[in-house]
């Protein structure tokens, strides 16, 4: 570039701060405007999802900006799912048969702070806080903000406006309301909501249950999960029907009802949750929604990334990872078409949307898998077999979970298609009794591979007609 | 009922007029409010989709109100697709091997008039025209309307408000904007738009091409179709990319470009379209969108039906049929739970939504089938085989098209699942050469049935895990 172009970024959350950092590294002048207060001055996030599962696709984004060593200090490895049954018995199910494949619990605010602090080192990058975006003039790349403390209205312009303003994106809303182009849009809510609770550290500062696992208490319709934090605590999340179910947020309307429900469903967890009633009553109940839309860009001037373009439910632990991978894909397209923003945006959406659509669908599937299937004997048999394959034949077999989570060089869509075909093949062969014990592990693997390829072949005939 | 409850219906299109008629037949007091002028006083619909494919599911709704004989006088049977290739050669592909299975071309306005005239015979039913709904107070079952000629604002109330106000439904918009419950919503546009054109009658008032067929000129990315009208004309519809394609609405920007495109792609049609240029330039280009949402009802006071709840693209010829079937399903649920509207609405959505979701997806699939697959040799081989099965074994085989269109006793979802599995089975066996000529027709049928059941069985294992 001859002169520095100015990029206005709306939102300094995880995606916006990574994107801003990368853009200033590329030589752009960057302004980021964020509605919340500066997290270095005001503590926040109470009752929001305060930790996340960080994995290989997220690491690609972190590597892009050179922060892989720094991020590792924030990570707690989780090697698998620790399943808790209704009697309090536990059963460990590894995420992979390959020991180097695991996910990490990480604090959202620690990670965000790290990115903001790094971004702040650049003179060409400015961050403004407390400014909530009200509207974007799409054709003129101008955005209007309201200062939360004073109520003042401020306007910022850029050569380009990038929206990383999350699931409730103002930039996306301005696209939705624009009558100048057709805007496909969907918001799909689950009938379940979520509520954050916690397991505090022991008095000595230790962990009350296994540290290196993602804990799940699957109960068919509902579940709780727990992820470890660096201070010895666990963040617990309850996923429960809003209403019209035997147990629901509507029915848990008294301390007695809350205690009865938790004691009946999650007795071993209750014993570790001294603040259950208070947290349940004080923390908000949040909705679980999926957002998809298209186009992601308008007039060659604006583009949305991250949750603003594709908010997903949290059940694959891929929301932040997908947003970071967005930045990697965007950066590669920018490298190729730099100087022609309209083409950059179009090619970015073309390269990326099929994959974010796929992870959105996979995340909803995984809700059912976590709350229901993890407790199913056929499913557990499948997982045992897959783990054995991954251990014995690490270069030949990747489960759907591994394809999605640990194979960052293939896209989500390819991972979904291959993973679903594999699951169908294994479940169908298992239920037919076609994988009997007298077969060697290798023979079982070959049978599954053959069946998987048959399924993919038949799907392709229909697809490519 | 002891006293007559008052039902306010927004929209007097096909769905609203059928619904209003049925509700007054059931003994309710009915008010219908419609934004357009009274069609008995003002001619309209220029450039809109003026004819439709009426088939067995629609007939269920017409039978419910006792108008089957009247509607038959409006119908022109279409026994199959007449495929026109780029050289003008034609190839007839019947919709079914059973001769009593066909669809009908019908005029939207004639059908609507017939329903309105029948509804008007009841003292307890009133229709107001020229009143566009602006907003619905969901909790109080009150709707605000603007009189188009005077600009006056009028308010109507009912015990219940039913919204049959089409794809742009005001009642649905009021639900979307309500912050009191989570509203899942999607609008998905194809990259194609449509434009209506026409083939006029011959000078003697006859048809310029085969009357009893739905004509298709499939060209891969784009197509035109033609449906017969009672006066000897055909309504022609062009489906074409808006932009970013070798041919698009954006590129057809001059009489020369229009002529060149039509002459190259549809030479035999051009010869029958003397008003092509004028119609192309004067008629609007319309979008093709799918709308889904949930819930369809709010506060036990309001409910949406027809396109207001599930607008679909026109490619399965099922939009109006689905709306009429809505009325049949609603009527059956009402029969069961009469007196408890909240339950009626919940049970109606539970019974119905899975099926309208399915027809929405099938309609998008059929877009690809019509513009692309109908010209594909493998697809044509499949259709020939299916037609032979339906002719020889009429009680044993129903193609996906037959299941969707002519088997009105099973729901769209079941038709979709079985139909898709069947298609996959046939295409896969054909492409493997497993249906060689030395097999008897019966043996081929049995192979396909076996393969279909295997596919459905495997799908069910994953589904029911």
CSV table of C-alpha atoms in Angstrom, one decimal, chain B residues 198-359:
chain,number,residue,atom,x,y,z
B,198,UNK,CA,-46.5,-14.8,-21.5
B,199,UNK,CA,-47.3,-16.9,-24.5
B,200,UNK,CA,-50.6,-15.5,-25.9
B,201,UNK,CA,-53.3,-17.7,-27.4
B,202,UNK,CA,-53.4,-18.3,-31.2
B,203,UNK,CA,-55.6,-16.0,-33.2
B,204,UNK,CA,-58.3,-18.6,-33.0
B,205,UNK,CA,-58.0,-18.8,-29.2
B,206,UNK,CA,-56.1,-22.1,-29.1
B,207,UNK,CA,-52.9,-23.2,-27.4
B,208,UNK,CA,-49.6,-22.6,-29.1
B,209,UNK,CA,-48.1,-25.7,-27.5
B,210,UNK,CA,-49.2,-28.8,-25.6
B,211,UNK,CA,-52.0,-27.7,-23.2
B,212,UNK,CA,-51.8,-30.5,-20.7
B,213,UNK,CA,-48.3,-30.2,-19.5
B,214,UNK,CA,-46.0,-28.0,-17.4
B,215,UNK,CA,-43.4,-26.9,-19.8
B,216,UNK,CA,-39.8,-26.6,-18.7
B,217,UNK,CA,-36.8,-25.2,-20.6
B,218,UNK,CA,-34.0,-26.4,-18.2
B,219,UNK,CA,-30.6,-24.8,-18.9
B,220,UNK,CA,-28.6,-25.7,-15.8
B,221,UNK,CA,-28.3,-22.3,-14.1
B,222,UNK,CA,-31.5,-20.8,-15.4
B,223,UNK,CA,-34.8,-21.9,-16.9
B,224,UNK,CA,-38.2,-20.8,-18.1
B,225,UNK,CA,-41.4,-22.7,-17.3
B,226,UNK,CA,-44.9,-22.3,-18.8
B,227,UNK,CA,-48.3,-23.2,-17.3
B,228,UNK,CA,-51.6,-23.1,-19.4
B,229,UNK,CA,-54.5,-20.8,-18.7
B,230,UNK,CA,-58.1,-21.3,-19.6
B,231,UNK,CA,-58.1,-18.6,-22.3
B,232,UNK,CA,-55.4,-20.4,-24.4
B,233,UNK,CA,-52.5,-18.4,-23.1
B,234,UNK,CA,-49.6,-19.7,-21.0
B,235,UNK,CA,-48.0,-17.9,-18.1
B,236,UNK,CA,-44.2,-18.1,-18.6
B,237,UNK,CA,-41.8,-17.5,-15.7
B,238,UNK,CA,-38.1,-16.9,-16.1
B,239,UNK,CA,-35.8,-17.9,-13.2
B,240,UNK,CA,-32.4,-16.3,-13.6
B,241,UNK,CA,-29.4,-15.2,-11.5
B,242,UNK,CA,-29.7,-11.6,-10.3
B,243,UNK,CA,-26.0,-11.0,-11.0
B,244,UNK,CA,-22.5,-12.6,-11.0
B,245,UNK,CA,-23.4,-15.2,-13.7
B,246,UNK,CA,-22.8,-15.5,-17.5
B,247,UNK,CA,-26.5,-14.5,-18.0
B,248,UNK,CA,-28.3,-12.5,-15.3
B,249,UNK,CA,-31.0,-9.9,-14.7
B,250,UNK,CA,-28.1,-7.4,-14.4
B,251,UNK,CA,-26.7,-8.4,-17.8
B,252,UNK,CA,-30.0,-8.4,-19.7
B,253,UNK,CA,-30.1,-4.6,-19.7
B,254,UNK,CA,-31.1,-3.9,-23.3
B,255,UNK,CA,-33.6,-5.2,-25.9
B,256,UNK,CA,-30.6,-6.6,-27.8
B,257,UNK,CA,-29.3,-8.5,-24.8
B,258,UNK,CA,-32.8,-9.9,-24.0
B,259,UNK,CA,-33.3,-11.0,-27.6
B,260,UNK,CA,-29.8,-12.6,-27.8
B,261,UNK,CA,-30.3,-14.5,-24.6
B,262,UNK,CA,-33.7,-15.8,-25.3
B,263,UNK,CA,-32.9,-16.7,-28.9
B,264,UNK,CA,-29.8,-18.6,-27.8
B,265,UNK,CA,-31.4,-20.4,-24.8
B,266,UNK,CA,-35.1,-20.8,-25.7
B,267,UNK,CA,-35.5,-20.5,-29.4
B,268,UNK,CA,-38.8,-22.4,-29.6
B,269,UNK,CA,-40.3,-20.4,-26.8
B,270,UNK,CA,-39.2,-17.0,-28.3
B,271,UNK,CA,-41.2,-17.9,-31.4
B,272,UNK,CA,-44.3,-18.1,-29.3
B,273,UNK,CA,-43.7,-14.8,-27.3
B,274,UNK,CA,-44.5,-11.8,-29.5
B,275,UNK,CA,-44.5,-9.4,-26.5
B,276,UNK,CA,-41.2,-10.7,-24.9
B,277,UNK,CA,-39.2,-7.4,-24.9
B,278,UNK,CA,-42.0,-5.3,-23.6
B,279,UNK,CA,-43.0,-7.7,-20.9
B,280,UNK,CA,-39.5,-8.3,-19.8
B,281,UNK,CA,-38.9,-4.5,-19.4
B,282,UNK,CA,-42.3,-3.7,-17.8
B,283,UNK,CA,-42.8,-6.6,-15.4
B,284,UNK,CA,-41.1,-6.5,-12.1
B,285,UNK,CA,-38.3,-8.9,-11.1
B,286,UNK,CA,-39.3,-10.7,-7.9
B,287,UNK,CA,-37.2,-12.4,-5.2
B,288,UNK,CA,-37.4,-16.1,-4.3
B,289,UNK,CA,-37.3,-16.6,-0.6
B,290,UNK,CA,-38.0,-19.2,2.1
B,291,UNK,CA,-39.4,-18.1,5.4
B,292,UNK,CA,-39.5,-20.3,8.5
B,293,UNK,CA,-40.3,-19.3,12.1
B,294,UNK,CA,-41.3,-20.5,15.5
B,295,UNK,CA,-43.5,-20.2,17.5
B,296,UNK,CA,-46.4,-19.6,15.2
B,297,UNK,CA,-48.5,-18.3,18.0
B,298,UNK,CA,-48.3,-16.0,21.0
B,299,UNK,CA,-50.1,-15.6,24.4
B,300,UNK,CA,-52.9,-18.0,23.3
B,301,UNK,CA,-54.4,-15.1,21.3
B,302,UNK,CA,-52.7,-15.1,17.9
B,303,UNK,CA,-51.5,-17.6,15.4
B,304,UNK,CA,-50.1,-17.4,11.8
B,305,UNK,CA,-50.9,-19.9,9.0
B,306,UNK,CA,-50.0,-20.2,5.3
B,307,UNK,CA,-47.2,-18.2,3.8
B,308,UNK,CA,-47.2,-16.0,6.9
B,309,UNK,CA,-45.7,-18.9,8.9
B,310,UNK,CA,-43.8,-20.7,6.1
B,311,UNK,CA,-43.3,-19.0,2.7
B,312,UNK,CA,-41.6,-21.4,0.3
B,313,UNK,CA,-40.2,-21.1,-3.2
B,314,UNK,CA,-42.6,-22.1,-6.0
B,315,UNK,CA,-40.6,-25.1,-7.4
B,316,UNK,CA,-42.7,-27.9,-6.0
B,317,UNK,CA,-46.0,-26.3,-6.9
B,318,UNK,CA,-47.0,-26.7,-3.2
B,319,UNK,CA,-47.2,-23.2,-1.7
B,320,UNK,CA,-51.0,-22.9,-2.0
B,321,UNK,CA,-51.5,-26.6,-1.5
B,322,UNK,CA,-49.5,-26.4,1.8
B,323,UNK,CA,-51.5,-23.4,2.9
B,324,UNK,CA,-54.8,-25.2,2.2
B,325,UNK,CA,-53.5,-28.3,4.1
B,326,UNK,CA,-52.7,-26.0,7.0
B,327,UNK,CA,-56.4,-25.2,7.2
B,328,UNK,CA,-57.2,-28.9,7.2
B,329,UNK,CA,-54.7,-29.7,10.0
B,330,UNK,CA,-55.8,-26.6,12.0
B,331,UNK,CA,-59.4,-27.6,11.7
B,332,UNK,CA,-58.7,-31.2,13.0
B,333,UNK,CA,-56.8,-29.8,16.0
B,334,UNK,CA,-59.5,-27.3,16.6
B,335,UNK,CA,-62.1,-30.1,16.6
B,336,UNK,CA,-60.1,-31.9,19.3
B,337,UNK,CA,-59.2,-29.0,21.6
B,338,UNK,CA,-62.0,-26.5,20.9
B,339,UNK,CA,-62.4,-24.0,23.8
B,340,UNK,CA,-58.7,-24.0,24.7
B,341,UNK,CA,-56.9,-21.8,22.1
B,342,UNK,CA,-53.5,-22.0,23.7
B,343,UNK,CA,-53.6,-25.8,23.3
B,344,UNK,CA,-55.0,-25.6,19.8
B,345,UNK,CA,-52.1,-23.4,18.7
B,346,UNK,CA,-49.4,-25.4,20.4
B,347,UNK,CA,-50.8,-28.7,19.1
B,348,UNK,CA,-51.3,-27.3,15.6
B,349,UNK,CA,-47.7,-26.1,15.4
B,350,UNK,CA,-46.5,-29.5,16.8
B,351,UNK,CA,-48.5,-31.4,14.3
B,352,UNK,CA,-47.7,-29.2,11.3
B,353,UNK,CA,-44.3,-27.5,11.5
B,354,UNK,CA,-42.2,-30.5,10.7
B,355,UNK,CA,-44.2,-30.9,7.5
B,356,UNK,CA,-44.0,-27.3,6.3
B,357,UNK,CA,-40.2,-27.3,7.1
B,358,UNK,CA,-39.9,-30.3,4.9
B,359,UNK,CA,-41.8,-28.9,1.9
